[in-house]
């Protein structure tokens, strides 16, 4: 067995295990598939008896009962097929729902480094398109294959049981059909894989460019980006057209082989009837025509079903690879529901995003409860990285970070992050109401609490003026609000959770002077009696900081009060003079 087949078998077993919570639906669908195969296979027997009885010795009552029996079998098959389709579709959707929940639960626990390296469109394809393809394994693949194989076996048994010679004549073209189906399966498998790859590329391109449409239009590169899209879209179309081409060849070939089999059976059967060599009746001839149609139909679809399963396994493997991704943040901490004072200490902390470049290098510093520490430095010096490792968004390479004397690894991850609230420069608002964006859908937070918090930081005035006030519908990423308004909402969101430690990551760097004054007033209220870390380019926003840390290339080059750093007349002194454009004597 090849490595691929071993991999496919392992993946198939894992996919089948997904149906374990819904085993009743799984086995009922299997039973219904066998029942349908049996009922369909015996229908021609009743047709044969009805025709022969009507020709040889017409008895109205018997003919009527036989015809009624045929109708009853057809009706029963229709009812069973209804339940079969419903249950298999239900099973597929139930499995997909469970898999989506498992997938998303895993995704939200991944380290940010995964998202740094993975295009959003690719991740979206895994969580939406690929999971939906897994659904096809149950609805159009595995169970349907069982049904088709059962139908083929039942039909062949009945055909050879009734008349072995006619049975052989009926399957005269079957070897050719099996060979054609095998070729078709392999060819379509390749094209399907290309289609899935192109879908992923298309999703990644669209996600990236729709998100960055403002940049595309600002720089006037619509035509260039459209040309790129056309190439990707054309490649996707070509992959689909190749699939269509193979289908357009395969199905007519099956129809021709089926017609040849029927024609050969009728010709040979007629000769035997005329010669009287075999006990063949007209009813038997008709029944074999029906059986041939029944036989070729599942064989015709078997190749397609195997490809459906194959593509489902390819998609499942991609999904499982993401679920099995070890980029999750370990949560071995057990400490929670304790009062956090806010003492922070970094002990010989080093960190790197990649193996070839250290961002933080043996950092050592401490922040006391209630202190406000500002971190300044050039771009790439490691300011935001300090915040990322403090919140365990990225694991540190070596050293230790403690809060209140305990390692952050000892705290439950959810509890730790609930005590450290970060306000970013690039504010992200979700589609929904302003109230829901502030409480992040936490229904335990009342509207009164939301209003009191917004009023405290000066956001209530502009919110009340919006249509529907706190029920104002925020568009995606808060596009209908100004940058300052979005920033104030993010402040309210941070403050309402009453964190012990507050982090402001360049919260005023992109706002105008007037808005900066409003935001700065809000910041002054937020940091009262709370350990705070402020990352800032504008030194005017850190006038009230207790201490200032100056970073350069991941190393602390200065640390102290504003007055102490200015008196040293070193790096911070130069930053201050350059930014305020004045000499300090």
XYZ file of C-alpha atoms in Angstrom:
585
model
C 0.000 0.000 0.000
C 1.356 3.412 -0.918
C 1.906 6.219 1.534
C -0.980 8.156 -0.019
C -3.364 5.231 0.387
C -2.285 4.811 3.995
C -2.813 8.507 4.548
C -6.241 8.370 2.861
C -7.259 5.365 4.966
C -6.171 7.105 8.175
C -8.047 10.255 7.186
C -11.153 8.241 6.233
C -11.181 6.515 9.623
C -10.919 9.887 11.305
C -13.739 11.305 9.198
C -15.975 8.343 10.049
C -15.226 8.931 13.745
C -16.769 12.384 13.330
C -20.110 10.628 12.881
C -19.775 8.811 16.220
C -22.028 11.269 18.131
C -24.599 10.732 15.348
C -24.146 6.971 14.998
C -27.912 6.341 14.937
C -28.333 8.497 11.818
C -25.285 6.833 10.256
C -26.539 3.268 10.713
C -30.116 4.131 9.775
C -28.858 5.620 6.506
C -26.815 2.455 5.845
C -29.870 0.266 6.552
C -32.037 2.403 4.260
C -29.443 2.171 1.478
C -29.518 -1.653 1.690
C -33.325 -1.714 1.825
C -33.569 0.529 -1.233
C -31.077 -1.640 -3.121
C -33.142 -4.753 -2.384
C -36.503 -3.192 -3.246
C -35.256 -1.750 -6.519
C -33.624 -5.038 -7.502
C -36.842 -7.104 -7.109
C -39.128 -4.657 -8.953
C -38.364 -6.141 -12.432
C -39.440 -9.613 -11.166
C -42.965 -8.309 -10.624
C -42.853 -6.550 -14.011
C -41.830 -9.856 -15.668
C -44.661 -11.793 -14.040
C -47.192 -9.096 -14.933
C -46.173 -9.055 -18.621
C -45.961 -12.847 -18.969
C -49.290 -13.361 -17.227
C -50.923 -10.721 -19.403
C -49.566 -12.305 -22.641
C -49.907 -16.012 -21.870
C -53.039 -16.209 -19.773
C -54.634 -12.888 -19.053
C -56.253 -12.921 -15.613
C -57.450 -9.479 -14.678
C -57.304 -9.943 -10.891
C -53.767 -11.357 -10.886
C -52.498 -8.766 -13.374
C -54.092 -6.010 -11.322
C -52.547 -7.317 -8.069
C -49.126 -7.631 -9.684
C -49.373 -4.128 -11.163
C -50.497 -2.873 -7.765
C -47.514 -4.639 -6.187
C -45.159 -2.867 -8.595
C -46.777 0.461 -7.733
C -46.515 -0.363 -4.013
C -42.820 -1.169 -4.324
C -42.199 2.064 -6.224
C -44.119 4.016 -3.586
C -42.245 2.299 -0.747
C -38.937 3.004 -2.471
C -39.913 6.670 -2.856
C -40.762 6.961 0.860
C -37.554 5.204 1.909
C -35.520 7.372 -0.469
C -37.053 10.491 1.099
C -35.881 9.399 4.552
C -32.536 8.226 3.149
C -31.825 11.619 1.538
C -33.045 13.535 4.588
C -31.047 11.487 7.102
C -27.828 11.494 5.063
C -28.084 15.268 4.550
C -28.864 15.706 8.256
C -25.869 13.539 9.161
C -23.579 15.534 6.885
C -24.717 18.868 8.301
C -24.483 17.597 11.899
C -20.897 16.462 11.303
C -20.043 19.761 9.583
C -21.528 21.753 12.460
C -19.460 19.837 15.024
C -16.343 20.164 12.877
C -16.833 23.915 12.405
C -17.195 24.392 16.166
C -14.074 22.316 16.798
C -12.189 24.176 14.076
C -13.112 27.674 15.264
C -12.416 26.774 18.896
C -8.965 25.667 17.787
C -8.383 28.696 15.548
C -9.105 31.229 18.307
C -6.524 29.429 20.459
C -3.733 29.606 17.877
C -0.705 31.784 18.419
C -0.677 35.007 16.480
C 2.437 33.772 14.672
C 0.181 31.368 12.752
C -1.875 34.285 11.409
C 1.323 36.214 10.679
C 2.305 33.474 8.213
C -1.093 32.318 6.907
C -3.208 34.419 4.487
C -6.691 35.111 5.845
C -8.258 33.782 2.636
C -6.472 30.449 3.077
C -7.687 30.124 6.661
C -11.199 31.055 5.501
C -11.078 28.355 2.816
C -10.125 25.769 5.442
C -12.911 26.758 7.824
C -15.678 27.194 5.222
C -15.082 25.568 1.814
C -13.014 22.589 2.944
C -15.358 21.709 5.793
C -18.314 21.877 3.406
C -16.445 19.464 1.125
C -16.117 17.067 4.081
C -19.919 17.172 4.266
C -20.003 15.666 0.758
C -18.293 12.516 2.043
C -21.486 11.663 3.899
C -24.126 13.177 1.626
C -22.728 12.294 -1.816
C -19.857 9.907 -1.181
C -19.395 7.188 1.398
C -22.988 6.196 2.130
C -23.945 6.563 -1.532
C -21.086 4.218 -2.458
C -22.453 1.647 -0.010
C -25.887 2.074 -1.591
C -24.521 1.751 -5.139
C -22.389 -1.304 -4.342
C -25.324 -2.978 -2.595
C -27.538 -2.270 -5.636
C -24.930 -3.736 -8.013
C -24.505 -6.876 -5.892
C -28.263 -7.459 -5.499
C -28.923 -6.918 -9.214
C -26.106 -9.249 -10.305
C -27.287 -11.986 -7.932
C -30.875 -11.760 -9.196
C -29.806 -11.569 -12.864
C -27.631 -14.681 -12.651
C -30.144 -16.501 -10.469
C -32.953 -16.008 -13.017
C -30.877 -16.829 -16.101
C -27.061 -17.113 -16.082
C -26.786 -16.918 -19.887
C -28.776 -13.688 -20.101
C -26.877 -12.411 -17.090
C -23.604 -12.868 -18.955
C -25.030 -11.186 -22.049
C -26.213 -8.250 -19.940
C -22.760 -7.553 -18.511
C -20.884 -8.045 -21.790
C -19.681 -4.421 -21.827
C -19.110 -4.218 -18.073
C -15.307 -4.768 -18.204
C -14.962 -1.883 -20.660
C -17.157 0.281 -18.429
C -15.054 -0.510 -15.351
C -11.867 0.411 -17.224
C -13.384 3.664 -18.555
C -14.624 4.517 -15.042
C -11.151 3.906 -13.602
C -9.546 6.250 -16.139
C -12.262 8.841 -15.535
C -11.800 8.672 -11.744
C -8.065 9.301 -11.955
C -8.373 12.137 -14.459
C -11.131 13.933 -12.575
C -9.288 13.503 -9.276
C -6.377 15.545 -10.652
C -8.653 18.286 -11.983
C -10.610 18.403 -8.705
C -7.371 18.917 -6.787
C -6.479 21.791 -9.111
C -9.938 23.279 -8.583
C -9.533 23.170 -4.770
C -6.094 24.805 -5.020
C -7.427 27.563 -7.276
C -10.408 28.159 -4.981
C -7.999 28.689 -2.090
C -5.903 31.119 -4.154
C -9.022 32.976 -5.274
C -10.337 33.318 -1.711
C -6.960 34.524 -0.434
C -6.705 37.147 -3.195
C -10.261 38.435 -2.706
C -9.959 38.588 1.086
C -6.710 40.524 0.912
C -7.829 42.965 -1.769
C -11.313 43.649 -0.426
C -9.762 44.374 2.980
C -7.136 46.607 1.353
C -9.447 48.216 -1.224
C -8.763 51.666 0.172
C -5.046 51.327 -0.634
C -5.846 49.970 -4.104
C -7.999 53.000 -4.906
C -5.730 55.563 -3.268
C -2.784 54.490 -5.405
C -4.912 54.007 -8.499
C -3.777 50.430 -9.160
C -7.238 49.041 -9.900
C -6.251 47.877 -13.392
C -3.099 46.073 -12.234
C -4.937 44.308 -9.438
C -7.830 43.477 -11.754
C -5.379 41.906 -14.199
C -3.985 39.754 -11.367
C -7.515 38.725 -10.421
C -8.313 37.842 -14.035
C -5.304 35.505 -14.205
C -6.266 33.711 -10.979
C -9.905 33.542 -12.037
C -8.956 32.212 -15.486
C -6.817 29.493 -13.888
C -9.804 28.564 -11.701
C -12.084 28.494 -14.742
C -9.613 26.351 -16.709
C -9.478 23.816 -13.890
C -13.281 23.594 -13.834
C -13.502 23.365 -17.640
C -11.070 20.424 -17.582
C -13.396 18.673 -15.145
C -16.412 19.420 -17.331
C -14.578 18.051 -20.384
C -13.956 14.691 -18.708
C -17.595 14.509 -17.614
C -18.768 15.310 -21.152
C -16.759 12.343 -22.415
C -17.532 9.876 -19.652
C -21.340 10.020 -19.460
C -21.960 9.610 -23.222
C -19.473 6.692 -23.189
C -21.474 5.043 -20.407
C -24.729 5.573 -22.319
C -23.211 3.973 -25.427
C -21.907 0.952 -23.465
C -25.282 0.580 -21.768
C -27.100 0.714 -25.118
C -24.704 -1.872 -26.582
C -25.339 -4.195 -23.635
C -29.129 -3.864 -24.010
C -28.968 -4.315 -27.799
C -26.764 -7.394 -27.520
C -28.987 -8.914 -24.849
C -32.150 -8.312 -26.927
C -30.565 -9.677 -30.125
C -29.231 -12.807 -28.463
C -32.386 -13.263 -26.408
C -34.618 -12.942 -29.492
C -32.541 -15.540 -31.295
C -32.908 -17.920 -28.379
C -36.666 -17.301 -28.211
C -37.030 -18.005 -31.927
C -34.786 -21.055 -31.747
C -36.492 -22.287 -28.625
C -33.135 -23.123 -27.068
C -33.772 -21.285 -23.834
C -36.818 -20.728 -21.702
C -36.915 -16.978 -22.315
C -40.127 -15.021 -22.208
C -40.945 -11.473 -23.268
C -41.398 -10.529 -19.602
C -37.934 -11.853 -18.796
C -36.455 -9.814 -21.666
C -38.105 -6.657 -20.337
C -36.934 -7.380 -16.786
C -33.329 -7.726 -17.968
C -33.580 -4.403 -19.794
C -34.679 -2.864 -16.504
C -31.884 -4.590 -14.608
C -29.272 -3.399 -17.082
C -30.476 0.179 -16.628
C -30.369 -0.300 -12.862
C -26.910 -1.872 -13.051
C -25.275 0.773 -15.209
C -26.677 3.705 -13.273
C -24.755 3.085 -9.998
C -21.642 2.008 -11.921
C -21.834 5.245 -13.858
C -21.912 7.266 -10.626
C -19.430 5.150 -8.674
C -16.433 6.862 -10.267
C -17.877 10.255 -9.413
C -18.650 9.139 -5.863
C -15.118 7.851 -5.337
C -13.818 11.211 -6.526
C -16.205 12.961 -4.140
C -14.810 10.884 -1.288
C -11.258 11.498 -2.512
C -11.735 15.265 -2.636
C -13.507 15.133 0.700
C -10.482 13.339 2.143
C -8.137 15.951 0.643
C -10.245 18.690 2.240
C -10.488 16.724 5.513
C -6.722 16.323 5.600
C -6.311 20.083 5.228
C -8.824 20.655 8.028
C -7.169 18.077 10.277
C -3.745 19.575 9.569
C -5.038 22.894 10.856
C -6.743 21.291 13.871
C -3.573 19.315 14.639
C -1.467 22.463 14.323
C 0.762 22.717 17.391
C 0.822 26.512 17.204
C -1.698 26.647 20.016
C -0.792 28.442 23.214
C -0.467 26.017 26.080
C -2.760 26.775 28.977
C -1.276 24.887 31.891
C -1.966 27.589 34.429
C -4.497 26.969 37.184
C -4.532 30.236 39.118
C -7.681 32.269 38.584
C -10.303 34.239 40.467
C -7.633 35.911 42.583
C -7.176 39.631 43.101
C -4.438 40.945 40.831
C -2.569 43.919 42.263
C -0.547 44.678 39.137
C 3.136 44.252 40.056
C 4.960 43.289 36.835
C 8.526 42.027 36.480
C 10.550 40.936 33.449
C 13.539 38.716 34.322
C 16.126 38.160 31.579
C 13.388 37.952 28.944
C 14.408 37.226 25.360
C 12.106 36.761 22.396
C 12.239 36.410 18.614
C 9.503 36.128 15.975
C 11.908 34.255 13.738
C 14.937 32.148 14.577
C 17.441 34.504 12.960
C 16.671 37.758 14.782
C 16.084 38.483 18.478
C 13.616 41.287 19.139
C 13.939 41.388 22.941
C 17.349 40.749 24.494
C 17.625 39.859 28.196
C 15.133 42.485 29.357
C 15.047 43.232 33.093
C 12.614 45.734 34.573
C 9.781 45.966 37.092
C 6.581 47.991 37.346
C 4.956 48.526 40.730
C 1.245 48.375 41.437
C -0.527 51.541 40.231
C 2.519 52.832 38.337
C 2.291 54.223 34.831
C 5.276 53.364 32.675
C 5.751 54.797 29.204
C 7.771 52.942 26.590
C 9.369 54.928 23.775
C 11.754 54.030 21.014
C 12.130 53.822 17.269
C 10.063 51.501 15.083
C 11.187 47.904 15.510
C 12.788 48.484 18.898
C 10.452 45.973 20.589
C 7.845 48.196 22.252
C 4.733 46.301 21.085
C 6.540 42.984 21.504
C 6.742 43.585 25.257
C 2.952 43.789 25.326
C 2.549 40.712 23.148
C 4.632 38.514 25.440
C 3.073 39.969 28.603
C -0.377 38.843 27.358
C 1.091 35.485 26.190
C 0.130 36.185 22.604
C 3.595 34.843 21.813
C 5.686 32.522 24.009
C 9.004 33.926 25.204
C 12.275 32.264 24.210
C 13.853 32.411 27.648
C 13.521 34.203 30.952
C 10.429 34.749 33.074
C 7.594 37.260 33.331
C 5.796 37.549 36.660
C 2.670 39.327 37.849
C 2.375 39.762 41.614
C 5.371 37.476 42.019
C 3.845 34.558 40.090
C 4.903 33.458 36.615
C 2.333 34.318 33.964
C 2.478 30.619 32.997
C 0.917 29.776 36.366
C -2.198 31.822 35.622
C -5.128 30.436 33.656
C -4.783 31.964 30.192
C -8.335 33.329 30.035
C -8.031 34.836 33.495
C -4.615 36.360 32.709
C -5.881 38.091 29.599
C -9.000 39.315 31.382
C -6.686 41.177 33.772
C -4.582 42.749 31.017
C -6.570 44.951 28.674
C -4.845 46.345 25.599
C -6.030 49.262 23.492
C -4.403 49.143 20.076
C -3.606 51.930 17.652
C -5.590 50.177 14.908
C -8.986 49.870 16.562
C -11.048 46.906 15.383
C -14.813 47.132 15.736
C -17.123 44.261 14.851
C -20.341 44.527 12.876
C -23.133 45.109 15.411
C -24.250 47.767 17.856
C -21.978 50.093 19.785
C -23.213 48.511 23.011
C -22.244 45.032 21.807
C -18.827 46.297 20.709
C -18.200 47.716 24.180
C -19.302 44.638 26.129
C -18.188 42.171 23.414
C -21.544 40.364 23.640
C -21.116 39.746 27.378
C -24.765 39.808 28.432
C -23.782 40.135 32.107
C -22.761 43.730 31.405
C -25.830 45.961 31.589
C -26.568 48.981 29.406
C -26.313 51.174 32.534
C -22.740 49.989 33.093
C -21.946 50.686 29.448
C -23.340 54.229 29.656
C -21.544 54.993 32.937
C -18.221 53.806 31.500
C -18.704 55.754 28.261
C -19.587 58.882 30.240
C -16.496 58.511 32.420
C -14.134 58.661 29.429
C -16.126 61.268 27.480
C -17.611 58.987 24.832
C -21.235 59.301 25.892
C -21.772 62.702 24.240
C -21.034 61.598 20.679
C -22.744 58.186 21.130
C -25.998 59.815 22.253
C -26.006 61.959 19.101
C -25.825 58.919 16.801
C -29.034 57.413 15.349
C -30.347 54.876 17.901
C -27.602 55.912 20.322
C -25.989 52.781 21.816
C -27.965 50.626 19.382
C -26.308 52.346 16.427
C -25.188 49.674 13.962
C -21.440 49.824 13.463
C -20.379 48.800 9.976
C -17.466 46.414 9.448
C -14.299 47.701 11.178
C -16.244 50.816 12.254
C -15.956 52.447 8.841
C -18.822 54.907 9.536
C -17.141 56.334 12.663
C -14.164 58.661 12.934
C -10.832 57.393 14.203
C -11.245 59.311 17.453
C -14.738 57.904 18.007
C -13.501 54.382 17.406
C -10.663 54.983 19.848
C -13.031 56.169 22.577
C -15.229 53.093 22.062
C -12.141 50.900 22.432
C -11.308 52.737 25.684
C -14.808 52.037 26.999
C -14.417 48.406 25.972
C -11.169 48.192 27.926
C -12.377 50.002 31.025
C -15.690 48.170 31.410
C -13.884 44.891 32.113
C -12.065 46.553 35.047
C -8.608 45.171 34.225
C -5.817 45.297 36.788
C -3.315 46.169 34.070
C -4.013 48.595 31.242
C -1.939 48.755 28.060
C -2.222 51.588 25.546
C -0.342 50.833 22.340
C 0.184 54.161 20.549
C -3.470 55.004 21.155
C -3.156 58.652 20.009
C -0.629 58.374 17.182
C -3.208 58.644 14.370
C -5.589 61.313 15.703
C -5.599 65.070 15.264
C -4.614 67.504 18.012
C -8.202 68.296 19.067
C -9.145 64.619 19.259
C -5.849 63.896 21.031
C -6.878 66.198 23.862
C -10.174 64.294 24.284
C -8.401 60.950 24.122
C -5.668 62.110 26.518
C -8.322 63.199 29.006
C -9.851 59.726 28.748
C -6.429 58.119 29.262
C -5.821 60.195 32.407
C -9.073 58.852 33.869
C -8.363 55.257 32.850
C -4.915 54.983 34.457
C -5.978 56.166 37.912
C -5.145 53.506 40.550
C -4.246 51.013 37.815
C -0.923 49.613 36.591
C -0.554 51.076 33.125
C 1.845 50.701 30.233
C 1.748 53.375 27.552
C 3.538 52.942 24.232
C 3.805 56.268 22.479
C 5.574 58.160 19.711
C 4.089 61.462 20.856
C 5.926 62.417 24.049
C 3.116 64.825 24.926
C 0.916 61.853 25.795
C 3.290 60.593 28.504
C 3.724 63.768 30.518
C 2.089 62.127 33.547
C 3.957 58.812 33.343
C 5.728 57.786 36.548
C 8.615 56.272 34.633
C 9.818 56.159 31.062
C 11.575 53.254 29.377
C 13.642 53.907 26.249
C 14.166 50.890 23.997
C 16.637 50.406 21.181
C 17.065 47.120 19.287
C 15.357 45.169 22.058
C 17.554 46.576 24.831
C 16.635 49.068 27.557
C 19.039 51.949 27.133
C 17.336 54.328 29.591
C 14.830 53.857 32.416
C 13.658 56.416 34.951
C 11.443 59.417 35.565
C 11.028 62.116 32.934
C 13.176 64.546 34.896
C 15.913 61.941 35.437
C 16.110 61.098 31.740
C 16.133 64.722 30.668
C 18.910 65.483 33.147
C 21.062 62.711 31.635
C 20.944 64.508 28.290
C 21.178 61.257 26.338
C 18.758 59.464 24.003
C 15.445 60.591 25.563
C 16.803 64.097 25.862
C 17.420 64.170 22.095
C 13.968 62.723 21.363
C 12.362 65.380 23.528
C 14.224 68.265 21.934
C 13.569 67.046 18.391
C 9.858 66.476 18.963
C 9.112 69.707 20.812
C 11.609 71.707 18.753
C 13.051 73.523 21.699
C 16.314 73.640 23.591
C 16.586 72.583 27.211
C 19.307 74.410 29.069
